[in-house]
């Protein structure tokens, strides 16, 4: 007889780990116990050596489907206690590393029961089991037990309690377990007499009639309408003041996706898996989707139903024919945090809807949908949230007991809390352009740090003094560490790739506050976790218009053309029709006298300017509209080529660098003169990407010296054509290239970079050697 104590670390809370361990104990003939300790699951295993060894093998090789074992510590026990059974004992808190499970999409077994007339959970909109259902969004604190979730308000009925306590049940120890007799309930907002299935049927009828509805899901509300009805989509756009930004689409089944989209083999795992993010995929020419779902965009973001109520919205036995494709966009004021409760809805989105389907289960923490693209056969995250957050990144460097919270950026905000070498990026918060965003950030930081039992000693934030994220960091009461925006971008790529040496960082981004108060955004940086040095950039230009510049690309184009042509720019500007408003003398005066202007190296604004010069987008209704139009134009041209051209632009325009500068003024001149000579916009858009990538690659390689690694980050690298071309140039120069995958390259990823800098700085101060870790 031997007794061993086992501690299992990883995603072992809320995934049916303890019931699985109990079943393995029964199979192996082992007695003892299993208990949630918060940071880990503790197992006492007692039996003969062969039985205990078999038991440990089963745990390691056959964990629950949704579990992720990161570490198992096995030690001999000195206890003389003799166990006569194997028991799941009451959870007990202890200190240590914590892993919180994300919310899990409804599993196939529960979906089958949901639509089975003979099952007692037939059409139950909150059906779940140990393999699926809400986790993070209902959690108050750890260990993960019902009394510490928003399900504590719904006592289990006798039949649910029997399943919950039965080791042979799929719902053994499933904390959100409930049924139609004891669970939460859906109802129509401000008309609570219409409840349960009647409420869902009413919403289905509204959707069938082309109306707009709001639906409360796992982590917040969605706005929904038929995605095949152009009039319904147009009305939603008008109500939401969103003229062109693409809407996400939820389709009822994988077969429907196949009929409307081109699915890559690497995408299927995520589309059908337990995360079910929005996946960007190419729309087929035969697609039935309304064109205005994603205007002038060859791609569409698609997801499958991940909450039981969403499956019921598509399919119920009520004789109503609901469209197989629904717009399913975040229920919020544009860009702001998603609505979480009925009060949010009344204040923010009620005027957008014809009816609101809500429920009485509280959402403790928002979780907007994750958005995923793919690059080089791997996920390329655009928004990391539901299904992924707050899973930590485990860095190989030991940061001891250092604990910081990094507050991220102003747009696409997420934050990141650390505990030693565990870095926990949060769910997506949204844009912090008003006080609600800042309040949601502060509240979510407090709740997440409570869950993680984290007690940060410092807050880390952006250099920009007026960012709401910076203000939230200052208001935390902690000492504040500030990090330059684009340096944080490169550090985020380094952190994701677990790389801590020196690298050449290429940050192609919108705007970021520079130490001298100017605007950066197209930067070549020599980086390490200790510090950075700016060693190159695109050609500085005069950026008109303050915050409005990101929406008025024609003004950036005018400024750049004045730089290039001086007084003669007026003729060029008139020929290209760039004067959307104002007159040439006005802009020339603003340029020369620096009125309402700032010196900028923003790559995002460069894209906007070239898009305007090519006549693609002179103004934008949402961030990135002009830049994506430029990318799609270039990709369409690339597809038309029978073979990939050689480095043609090396021959046509070899001088792409000028000292420490990427000669973007020469690139803009080349594009402008191409337009004036009648060359196609597709060819010029493609050559612009190629020249910018070659210029960045050549300058980075020239500055690398002994450094053999480059890192690519920033919002402009959401553009996979620019990413591919830049990576190719760097590899041709003999550099290893780090790119993102599960951390977004945009501002939604910078918090982990900020956290790396803060952790390294504090650890360096502890070590006192001036070298960091």
XYZ file of C-alpha atoms in Angstrom:
773
model
C 0.000 0.000 0.000
C 1.352 3.423 -0.987
C -0.118 6.922 -0.629
C 0.745 9.767 -2.954
C -0.255 13.435 -3.012
C -0.782 14.855 -6.486
C -1.211 18.491 -7.426
C -2.517 19.161 -10.923
C -2.125 22.664 -12.378
C -3.765 24.128 -15.453
C -7.338 24.452 -16.701
C -8.764 22.102 -14.091
C -11.603 24.249 -12.726
C -15.024 24.086 -14.311
C -14.213 21.344 -16.814
C -15.385 18.276 -14.887
C -11.903 17.455 -13.638
C -12.861 16.109 -10.218
C -15.584 13.764 -11.546
C -13.164 12.452 -14.160
C -10.528 11.834 -11.477
C -13.113 9.974 -9.388
C -14.027 7.754 -12.356
C -10.341 7.027 -13.037
C -9.898 6.121 -9.350
C -12.762 3.662 -9.565
C -11.351 2.141 -12.758
C -7.844 1.770 -11.300
C -8.986 0.541 -7.890
C -7.569 3.499 -5.956
C -8.951 5.098 -2.780
C -8.387 8.638 -1.540
C -9.862 12.017 -2.419
C -9.862 14.920 -4.863
C -10.346 18.559 -3.929
C -10.303 21.938 -5.690
C -7.751 24.169 -4.002
C -8.228 27.135 -6.327
C -4.808 27.281 -7.980
C -4.734 23.513 -8.447
C -6.590 20.264 -7.874
C -5.189 18.161 -5.035
C -5.490 14.386 -5.212
C -4.732 11.791 -2.525
C -4.149 8.407 -4.187
C -3.868 5.255 -2.057
C -3.489 1.695 -3.298
C -0.875 -0.760 -4.457
C 1.884 0.636 -6.634
C 0.489 -0.759 -9.902
C -2.976 0.685 -9.218
C -1.638 4.137 -8.310
C 0.615 4.186 -11.379
C -2.324 3.267 -13.620
C -4.423 5.951 -11.938
C -1.795 8.640 -12.610
C -1.464 7.497 -16.207
C -5.222 7.818 -16.733
C -5.223 11.354 -15.306
C -2.360 12.439 -17.557
C -3.554 10.725 -20.731
C -7.353 10.902 -20.382
C -8.264 14.229 -18.768
C -11.655 15.821 -19.480
C -12.060 17.117 -23.024
C -11.880 20.765 -21.997
C -9.060 20.432 -19.450
C -5.466 21.476 -20.043
C -2.894 19.975 -17.676
C 0.164 22.208 -17.486
C 1.935 20.488 -14.615
C 1.527 17.494 -12.273
C 3.501 17.335 -9.025
C 3.527 13.847 -7.489
C 4.969 13.247 -4.009
C 4.975 10.424 -1.497
C 2.696 11.098 1.461
C 3.694 10.540 5.089
C 0.072 10.228 6.158
C -0.893 7.022 7.954
C -4.595 7.527 7.300
C -6.319 4.578 5.614
C -8.940 5.465 2.977
C -11.802 3.052 2.305
C -13.299 4.945 -0.680
C -12.499 7.699 -3.155
C -14.361 10.937 -2.463
C -14.811 14.362 -3.987
C -14.352 16.625 -0.987
C -15.508 20.194 -0.507
C -13.387 22.821 -2.223
C -10.903 24.715 -0.075
C -9.021 27.877 -0.887
C -5.256 28.103 -0.903
C -2.704 30.490 -2.355
C -0.823 29.887 -5.583
C -1.058 29.946 -9.375
C -4.614 30.274 -10.672
C -6.110 29.218 -13.979
C -9.645 30.388 -14.789
C -11.505 28.537 -17.540
C -12.986 30.600 -20.358
C -16.614 30.075 -21.309
C -17.119 26.936 -23.367
C -19.407 26.653 -26.393
C -22.375 24.309 -26.068
C -21.248 20.744 -26.801
C -22.753 18.326 -29.315
C -24.257 16.116 -26.573
C -26.149 19.052 -25.069
C -27.270 20.223 -28.505
C -28.692 16.783 -29.201
C -30.625 16.869 -25.914
C -31.765 20.449 -26.605
C -33.613 19.312 -29.723
C -34.765 15.893 -28.442
C -38.492 15.925 -27.661
C -38.036 13.022 -25.264
C -35.345 14.714 -23.174
C -36.393 16.614 -20.067
C -34.162 19.528 -21.126
C -35.867 19.779 -24.504
C -35.602 23.413 -25.638
C -33.983 24.489 -22.370
C -32.010 27.643 -23.318
C -29.468 27.222 -20.491
C -28.562 23.556 -21.031
C -24.952 22.696 -20.098
C -22.742 19.938 -18.719
C -19.195 19.477 -17.443
C -17.891 19.951 -21.005
C -19.665 23.189 -21.869
C -21.389 26.305 -20.649
C -20.502 29.576 -18.936
C -17.439 29.808 -16.716
C -15.639 33.156 -16.538
C -18.747 35.232 -17.185
C -20.670 33.852 -14.175
C -17.766 33.498 -11.742
C -17.492 35.541 -8.539
C -14.464 33.855 -7.000
C -12.531 30.610 -6.845
C -12.672 27.707 -6.216
C -15.229 27.216 -8.965
C -18.344 26.027 -7.132
C -21.979 26.975 -7.646
C -22.175 29.144 -4.529
C -19.454 31.363 -5.986
C -21.223 31.945 -9.319
C -24.305 33.824 -10.468
C -26.055 30.406 -10.526
C -26.228 30.488 -6.717
C -29.539 32.349 -7.147
C -31.073 29.233 -8.756
C -31.211 26.245 -6.357
C -31.130 22.895 -8.131
C -34.299 20.843 -8.291
C -34.152 17.247 -7.009
C -33.579 15.767 -10.460
C -30.740 18.171 -11.304
C -29.212 17.606 -7.865
C -29.292 13.844 -8.464
C -27.342 14.264 -11.722
C -24.953 16.713 -10.061
C -24.042 14.157 -7.381
C -24.015 11.062 -9.628
C -20.473 10.098 -10.776
C -21.946 8.362 -13.824
C -23.743 11.493 -15.042
C -22.424 13.939 -17.658
C -23.461 16.646 -15.215
C -21.586 15.280 -12.222
C -20.260 18.361 -10.419
C -21.305 20.669 -13.303
C -21.775 23.952 -11.449
C -24.247 25.719 -13.820
C -26.471 22.614 -14.141
C -30.171 23.440 -14.326
C -33.332 22.628 -16.236
C -36.643 24.216 -17.198
C -37.908 23.647 -13.650
C -35.073 25.280 -11.698
C -32.893 27.377 -13.981
C -32.854 30.969 -15.181
C -35.506 32.131 -17.624
C -35.680 34.254 -20.746
C -38.273 37.022 -21.071
C -39.049 40.095 -23.176
C -37.542 43.253 -21.728
C -40.193 45.532 -20.216
C -42.848 42.907 -20.955
C -42.045 40.193 -18.425
C -45.382 38.458 -18.866
C -43.954 36.991 -22.063
C -41.478 34.468 -20.720
C -39.720 31.217 -21.535
C -40.318 29.623 -24.910
C -43.065 32.132 -25.725
C -40.480 34.907 -25.533
C -38.035 33.048 -27.771
C -40.823 32.277 -30.262
C -41.764 35.963 -30.389
C -38.159 36.934 -31.160
C -37.988 34.268 -33.870
C -41.106 35.744 -35.461
C -39.575 39.227 -35.396
C -36.442 37.910 -37.138
C -38.545 36.090 -39.716
C -40.363 39.368 -40.425
C -37.127 41.275 -41.054
C -36.998 43.044 -37.687
C -34.005 43.884 -35.482
C -33.687 42.161 -32.111
C -31.306 42.235 -29.145
C -30.440 38.908 -27.520
C -28.655 38.354 -24.217
C -26.028 35.642 -24.584
C -23.135 34.313 -22.517
C -21.016 37.440 -22.133
C -23.310 40.256 -23.262
C -25.994 41.291 -25.746
C -26.013 40.918 -29.525
C -27.976 42.897 -32.087
C -29.392 40.527 -34.711
C -31.306 40.621 -37.981
C -31.487 38.575 -41.168
C -28.125 38.579 -42.959
C -29.829 37.758 -46.278
C -32.237 40.705 -46.138
C -30.476 43.824 -47.456
C -33.271 46.060 -46.174
C -32.974 44.716 -42.621
C -29.193 45.133 -42.705
C -29.517 48.666 -44.087
C -31.949 49.595 -41.323
C -29.583 48.261 -38.649
C -26.745 50.267 -40.219
C -28.854 53.399 -40.212
C -29.994 52.951 -36.617
C -26.502 52.127 -35.367
C -24.839 54.882 -37.457
C -22.533 52.265 -38.940
C -22.558 52.810 -42.710
C -19.810 50.439 -43.819
C -18.036 48.530 -41.028
C -18.540 44.765 -41.575
C -21.060 42.899 -39.447
C -20.360 39.440 -38.039
C -22.711 36.677 -39.170
C -23.923 33.663 -37.205
C -24.941 30.705 -39.365
C -27.108 27.876 -38.140
C -24.792 25.026 -39.211
C -21.466 24.095 -40.713
C -23.295 23.072 -43.885
C -24.643 26.607 -44.241
C -21.138 28.020 -43.859
C -19.932 25.660 -46.612
C -22.655 26.945 -48.934
C -21.684 30.577 -48.378
C -17.946 30.675 -47.625
C -14.633 29.157 -48.600
C -13.430 27.214 -45.530
C -9.740 26.456 -45.144
C -8.860 23.136 -43.452
C -7.045 24.956 -40.617
C -10.193 26.981 -39.869
C -12.512 24.053 -39.256
C -11.005 23.138 -35.873
C -11.869 26.548 -34.469
C -15.212 27.029 -36.232
C -16.502 23.744 -34.826
C -14.465 23.617 -31.611
C -15.304 24.649 -28.070
C -14.152 28.268 -28.557
C -16.250 29.045 -31.675
C -14.764 32.485 -32.427
C -15.773 34.679 -35.318
C -13.548 33.429 -38.153
C -12.742 35.621 -41.148
C -13.275 33.676 -44.363
C -13.741 34.385 -48.036
C -17.286 34.833 -49.221
C -18.276 32.647 -52.180
C -19.656 34.340 -55.287
C -22.764 32.182 -54.818
C -23.255 33.363 -51.223
C -26.796 34.348 -50.257
C -25.555 36.989 -47.807
C -26.657 40.534 -48.480
C -23.809 42.559 -49.978
C -24.195 45.262 -47.320
C -23.310 42.806 -44.534
C -19.660 43.524 -45.437
C -19.635 46.183 -48.185
C -16.760 46.085 -50.674
C -15.145 43.331 -48.644
C -14.320 39.884 -50.055
C -14.365 38.398 -46.546
C -16.990 37.931 -43.898
C -16.690 37.075 -40.192
C -18.675 33.919 -39.431
C -19.417 31.920 -36.306
C -21.655 29.033 -35.293
C -24.114 29.162 -32.381
C -22.209 28.735 -29.121
C -25.015 29.333 -26.603
C -28.097 27.086 -26.433
C -30.456 30.024 -26.894
C -28.747 30.843 -30.207
C -29.447 27.334 -31.446
C -33.104 27.767 -30.427
C -33.271 31.091 -32.273
C -32.528 29.128 -35.453
C -34.532 25.955 -34.729
C -37.687 25.411 -32.679
C -40.834 23.422 -33.274
C -43.065 26.463 -33.743
C -43.561 26.568 -37.516
C -41.578 29.811 -37.923
C -38.937 29.959 -40.654
C -35.957 31.943 -39.330
C -33.192 32.865 -41.815
C -30.246 30.469 -41.703
C -27.815 33.421 -41.545
C -28.188 36.196 -38.993
C -26.195 39.348 -38.447
C -24.931 38.911 -34.886
C -23.050 42.050 -33.920
C -22.028 43.284 -30.490
C -24.821 45.072 -28.668
C -23.095 48.357 -27.865
C -22.594 51.919 -28.895
C -20.016 51.691 -31.661
C -16.683 50.482 -30.313
C -17.632 50.776 -26.635
C -17.887 47.880 -24.147
C -20.683 45.406 -24.877
C -23.957 45.808 -22.950
C -24.092 43.407 -20.023
C -27.449 43.988 -18.302
C -30.899 45.409 -18.908
C -29.954 48.874 -17.653
C -27.119 49.022 -20.210
C -29.586 48.075 -22.935
C -32.095 50.757 -21.964
C -29.399 53.434 -21.903
C -27.490 52.465 -25.049
C -29.129 50.199 -27.634
C -32.877 50.031 -27.000
C -33.446 52.564 -29.775
C -31.740 50.208 -32.251
C -34.129 47.313 -31.677
C -37.727 46.225 -32.188
C -37.597 43.768 -29.276
C -35.134 42.629 -26.590
C -34.770 39.037 -25.390
C -33.121 39.031 -21.970
C -32.806 36.692 -18.976
C -32.371 36.774 -15.212
C -28.906 35.166 -14.989
C -26.377 37.864 -14.148
C -23.271 38.320 -16.258
C -20.440 38.941 -13.816
C -17.807 39.748 -16.440
C -18.281 40.834 -20.050
C -16.891 38.620 -22.801
C -17.313 39.859 -26.359
C -16.773 37.449 -29.256
C -13.223 36.600 -30.296
C -12.293 37.386 -33.911
C -9.732 35.230 -35.696
C -7.948 35.417 -39.021
C -5.311 32.923 -40.229
C -1.749 33.393 -41.439
C 0.775 30.743 -42.489
C -1.573 27.974 -41.413
C -1.987 29.310 -37.861
C -4.576 31.433 -36.068
C -3.903 35.152 -36.382
C -6.010 36.776 -33.692
C -7.754 40.081 -34.325
C -9.677 40.137 -31.039
C -8.885 37.744 -28.178
C -11.854 37.373 -25.859
C -14.595 34.758 -25.368
C -13.286 31.198 -25.431
C -9.659 32.247 -24.936
C -9.435 34.822 -22.142
C -8.270 34.736 -19.434
C -6.030 31.749 -20.205
C -2.494 32.807 -19.251
C 0.666 32.872 -21.305
C 3.401 31.072 -19.384
C 6.754 32.738 -19.980
C 9.971 30.770 -19.542
C 11.620 33.528 -17.480
C 10.974 33.510 -13.762
C 9.699 36.857 -12.518
C 9.528 35.662 -8.924
C 6.704 37.272 -6.981
C 6.399 40.289 -9.261
C 2.743 41.218 -9.843
C 1.636 44.096 -12.071
C -1.506 45.118 -13.923
C -0.954 46.647 -17.363
C -3.851 48.821 -18.510
C -3.417 48.554 -22.292
C -4.286 51.172 -24.879
C -7.147 53.546 -25.616
C -8.678 51.599 -28.501
C -9.523 47.868 -28.556
C -8.626 47.852 -24.883
C -7.628 44.789 -22.954
C -5.523 44.680 -19.806
C -3.069 42.115 -18.455
C -2.320 41.047 -14.886
C 0.769 39.024 -14.036
C 1.715 36.598 -11.316
C 5.387 35.765 -11.668
C 5.789 34.193 -15.086
C 2.037 33.857 -15.699
C 0.611 36.660 -17.863
C -3.198 36.857 -17.959
C -4.582 38.972 -20.855
C -8.182 39.955 -20.193
C -11.272 39.644 -22.340
C -11.882 42.450 -24.808
C -13.118 45.638 -23.144
C -13.506 47.935 -26.173
C -12.672 51.541 -26.959
C -12.206 53.840 -23.980
C -13.414 56.978 -25.695
C -15.826 57.943 -22.923
C -16.209 57.596 -19.161
C -18.174 54.332 -19.458
C -15.196 52.646 -21.071
C -12.863 53.774 -18.308
C -15.346 52.679 -15.626
C -15.758 49.242 -17.236
C -11.972 48.864 -17.403
C -11.533 49.750 -13.716
C -14.374 47.435 -12.643
C -13.118 44.522 -14.742
C -9.542 44.946 -13.485
C -10.799 44.760 -9.900
C -12.934 41.689 -10.589
C -10.207 39.868 -12.505
C -7.567 40.578 -9.888
C -9.957 39.278 -7.234
C -10.458 36.055 -9.206
C -6.714 35.666 -9.689
C -6.048 36.577 -6.050
C -3.556 39.042 -7.516
C -2.228 41.968 -5.524
C -0.335 44.093 -8.029
C 2.304 46.428 -6.660
C 2.460 48.597 -9.782
C 0.270 49.718 -12.669
C 1.735 49.888 -16.172
C 0.295 52.127 -18.878
C 0.907 54.041 -22.105
C 2.976 57.233 -22.300
C -0.033 59.220 -23.522
C -1.158 61.382 -20.585
C -4.753 61.762 -21.818
C -5.587 58.116 -22.523
C -8.439 56.911 -20.321
C -6.416 53.730 -19.806
C -3.539 55.844 -18.442
C -5.954 57.718 -16.192
C -7.390 54.424 -14.907
C -3.854 53.293 -14.067
C -3.192 56.542 -12.218
C -6.488 56.258 -10.321
C -5.617 52.714 -9.190
C -3.521 54.202 -6.401
C -0.494 52.122 -7.430
C 2.884 53.455 -8.542
C 2.737 53.874 -12.334
C 5.263 52.642 -14.909
C 4.857 54.147 -18.397
C 5.790 52.417 -21.645
C 6.012 53.884 -25.152
C 3.180 52.556 -27.305
C 5.139 50.946 -30.162
C 7.791 49.527 -27.884
C 4.919 47.796 -26.065
C 3.707 46.438 -29.413
C 7.084 44.815 -30.098
C 7.312 43.505 -26.527
C 3.887 41.894 -26.958
C 5.192 39.945 -29.958
C 8.319 38.980 -28.015
C 6.231 37.828 -25.034
C 3.955 35.697 -27.190
C 6.994 34.048 -28.786
C 8.724 33.665 -25.389
C 11.720 35.591 -26.727
C 13.817 37.771 -24.425
C 16.925 38.658 -26.410
C 17.580 41.697 -28.557
C 15.519 42.098 -31.705
C 14.785 44.579 -34.440
C 11.154 45.554 -34.045
C 9.110 46.848 -36.967
C 5.990 48.528 -35.600
C 3.541 49.474 -38.350
C 0.636 51.066 -36.541
C -1.862 53.894 -36.431
C -0.731 56.402 -33.854
C 1.209 56.325 -30.616
C 2.495 59.044 -28.326
C 6.234 59.653 -28.664
C 8.557 60.776 -25.851
C 8.893 64.193 -27.523
C 5.123 64.651 -27.887
C 5.005 63.899 -31.602
C 3.090 61.007 -33.172
C 4.837 57.766 -34.076
C 3.442 54.845 -36.030
C 5.896 53.541 -38.625
C 8.917 52.629 -36.511
C 12.094 50.572 -36.582
C 13.149 49.909 -32.984
C 16.070 48.061 -31.449
C 14.390 46.299 -28.542
C 15.004 44.152 -25.503
C 12.856 43.724 -22.379
C 15.091 46.342 -20.713
C 14.765 49.230 -23.171
C 14.521 50.307 -26.789
C 16.231 52.620 -29.239
C 14.485 54.231 -32.194
C 16.726 53.519 -35.159
C 14.438 54.342 -38.062
C 10.955 55.347 -39.213
C 8.924 56.252 -42.241
C 9.425 59.813 -43.503
C 7.825 62.266 -41.016
C 4.918 64.311 -42.363
C 2.522 66.973 -41.133
C -0.705 65.407 -39.859
C -3.705 67.733 -39.976
C -6.839 67.614 -37.905
C -6.032 65.993 -34.567
C -8.222 62.982 -33.738
C -10.231 63.439 -36.964
C -7.143 62.594 -39.058
C -7.896 58.863 -38.925
C -11.205 59.532 -40.719
C -9.984 62.111 -43.236
C -7.309 60.486 -45.351
C -7.597 63.109 -48.060
C -6.119 65.712 -45.688
C -3.076 63.506 -45.036
C -2.712 63.034 -48.792
C -2.822 66.825 -49.327
C -0.166 67.346 -46.653
C 2.146 64.725 -48.144
C 1.699 66.125 -51.654
C 2.572 69.619 -50.394
C 5.757 68.122 -48.887
C 6.626 66.538 -52.238
C 5.525 69.156 -54.783
C 5.367 72.430 -52.852
C 3.285 75.065 -54.710
C 2.882 72.702 -57.662
C 0.888 70.361 -55.399
C -2.261 72.373 -56.168
C -2.318 71.124 -59.751
C -1.865 67.496 -58.620
C -4.493 67.836 -55.894
C -7.003 69.371 -58.310
C -6.401 66.663 -60.933
C -6.988 63.943 -58.337
C -10.041 65.623 -56.825
C -8.680 65.456 -53.284
C -10.259 68.679 -52.027
C -13.282 67.152 -50.314
C -13.608 70.376 -48.314
C -11.678 73.622 -47.937
C -9.236 74.989 -50.505
C -5.592 74.565 -51.332
C -4.454 77.857 -49.781
C -6.070 76.892 -46.477
C -4.231 73.575 -46.301
C -0.964 75.100 -47.509
C -1.168 77.682 -44.718
C -2.011 75.012 -42.101
C 0.913 72.940 -43.357
C 3.462 75.743 -43.409
C 2.417 77.295 -40.099
C 1.729 73.970 -38.328
C -1.855 74.993 -37.483
C -3.873 72.214 -35.806
C -1.106 69.899 -36.921
C 1.472 67.554 -35.481
C 4.598 65.892 -36.868
C 3.761 62.242 -37.476
C 5.242 58.984 -38.703
C 1.931 57.088 -38.566
C 1.872 54.155 -40.956
C -1.905 53.979 -40.618
C -2.246 57.548 -41.885
C 0.163 56.727 -44.734
C -2.233 53.958 -45.813
C -5.149 56.397 -45.572
C -3.316 58.927 -47.759
C -2.429 56.407 -50.475
C -6.003 55.078 -50.441
C -7.210 58.648 -51.046
C -4.682 59.274 -53.828
C -5.808 56.091 -55.580
C -9.439 57.204 -55.267
C -10.417 54.223 -53.106
C -11.421 56.014 -49.895
C -10.976 59.733 -49.322
C -12.763 59.532 -45.973
C -13.465 56.671 -43.563
C -16.521 55.921 -41.463
C -14.600 53.490 -39.230
C -11.004 52.889 -38.224
C -9.110 51.064 -40.961
C -11.717 51.460 -43.726
C -9.361 53.208 -46.143
C -6.463 50.889 -45.316
C -8.495 47.701 -45.844
C -9.824 49.069 -49.158
C -6.200 49.531 -50.222
C -5.307 45.996 -49.113
C -8.273 44.407 -50.905
C -7.459 46.342 -54.093
C -3.871 45.046 -53.966
C -4.979 41.471 -53.276
C -7.397 41.546 -56.195
C -4.546 42.612 -58.447
C -2.279 39.902 -57.023
C -4.891 37.262 -57.763
C -5.059 38.461 -61.344
C -1.362 37.790 -61.885
C -0.463 34.482 -63.428
C 2.810 34.386 -61.526
C 4.251 36.317 -58.623
C 6.365 39.151 -60.102
C 10.038 39.366 -59.350
C 11.186 42.289 -57.252
C 10.097 44.620 -60.015
C 10.056 47.685 -57.820
C 13.750 47.226 -56.955
C 14.350 47.993 -60.623
C 11.738 50.704 -60.986
C 12.456 52.507 -57.747
C 15.518 51.214 -55.920
C 15.988 54.101 -53.450
C 13.526 53.009 -50.763
C 15.631 54.152 -47.809
C 17.363 57.407 -46.985
C 19.697 57.098 -43.990
C 17.489 56.201 -41.026
C 14.302 56.825 -43.021
C 12.016 54.608 -45.098
C 11.572 56.949 -48.082
C 7.778 56.950 -48.041
C 7.770 60.378 -49.711
C 9.355 58.761 -52.774
C 6.821 55.938 -52.600
C 3.923 58.424 -52.475
C 5.410 60.339 -55.423
C 5.669 57.080 -57.399
C 2.030 56.211 -56.646
C 0.827 59.733 -57.491
C 2.645 59.860 -60.812
C 1.307 56.409 -61.618
C -2.224 57.676 -61.072
C -1.592 60.752 -63.211
C -0.226 58.563 -66.020
C -3.290 56.318 -65.946
C -1.928 53.165 -64.330
C -4.443 50.858 -62.668
C -5.242 51.371 -58.994
C -4.793 47.640 -58.351
C -1.260 47.582 -59.723
C -0.305 50.705 -57.786
C -1.897 49.436 -54.564
C 0.072 46.218 -54.904
C 3.322 48.051 -55.643
C 2.746 50.334 -52.656
C 2.631 47.303 -50.352
C 5.717 45.868 -51.981
C 7.731 49.076 -51.767
C 6.783 49.722 -48.131
C 7.677 46.140 -47.180
C 10.989 46.307 -49.046
C 11.868 49.664 -47.540
C 11.109 48.468 -44.012
C 12.914 45.179 -44.558
C 16.022 46.808 -46.031
C 16.296 49.430 -43.300
C 15.751 46.851 -40.543
C 18.337 44.493 -42.024
C 20.808 47.365 -42.433
C 20.397 48.351 -38.777
C 20.405 44.821 -37.362
C 24.170 44.417 -37.005
C 24.722 41.276 -34.918
C 21.027 40.939 -34.113
C 19.490 37.995 -35.944
C 15.822 38.312 -34.960
C 13.075 40.717 -36.049
C 9.571 41.124 -34.595
C 6.532 42.463 -36.474
C 3.667 44.129 -34.610
C 1.141 46.964 -34.833
C -2.333 47.329 -36.263
C -1.148 47.684 -39.871
C 0.130 44.102 -39.680
C -3.485 42.926 -39.553
C -2.927 43.433 -43.283
C -1.691 39.960 -44.197
C -0.301 41.104 -47.553
C 1.959 43.655 -45.850
C 2.859 41.058 -43.223
C 3.745 38.423 -45.825
C 5.833 40.790 -47.934
C 7.691 42.240 -44.939
C 8.415 38.825 -43.476
C 9.728 37.688 -46.860
C 12.125 40.644 -47.099
C 13.483 40.029 -43.613
C 13.994 36.310 -44.202
C 15.782 37.066 -47.450
C 18.140 39.205 -45.367
C 18.837 36.235 -43.089
C 16.745 37.330 -40.104
C 14.516 35.101 -37.995
C 11.051 36.686 -37.867
C 8.647 36.706 -34.930
C 4.965 37.263 -35.711
C 1.782 37.148 -33.671
C -0.721 34.323 -33.448
C -2.982 34.235 -30.371
C -2.158 37.789 -29.249
C -3.533 40.444 -31.638
C -0.993 42.631 -33.462
C -3.299 45.614 -32.901
C -3.809 47.633 -29.715
C -5.768 44.731 -28.223
C -2.400 43.028 -27.656
C -0.191 45.757 -26.200
C -1.107 45.119 -22.546
C 0.981 41.935 -22.421
C 3.929 43.935 -23.808
C 3.433 46.603 -21.153
C 3.268 43.857 -18.515
C 6.530 42.328 -19.754
C 8.309 45.668 -19.478
C 6.911 46.321 -15.987
C 7.743 42.831 -14.731
C 11.269 42.982 -16.104
C 11.876 46.461 -14.681
C 10.727 45.452 -11.203
C 12.653 42.190 -11.271
C 15.750 44.104 -12.370
C 15.367 46.375 -9.360
C 15.073 43.330 -7.105
C 18.125 41.700 -8.658
C 20.035 44.955 -8.618
C 22.273 43.879 -11.492
C 20.886 46.340 -14.031
C 20.378 43.587 -16.607
C 16.852 42.391 -15.977
C 15.903 38.746 -16.016
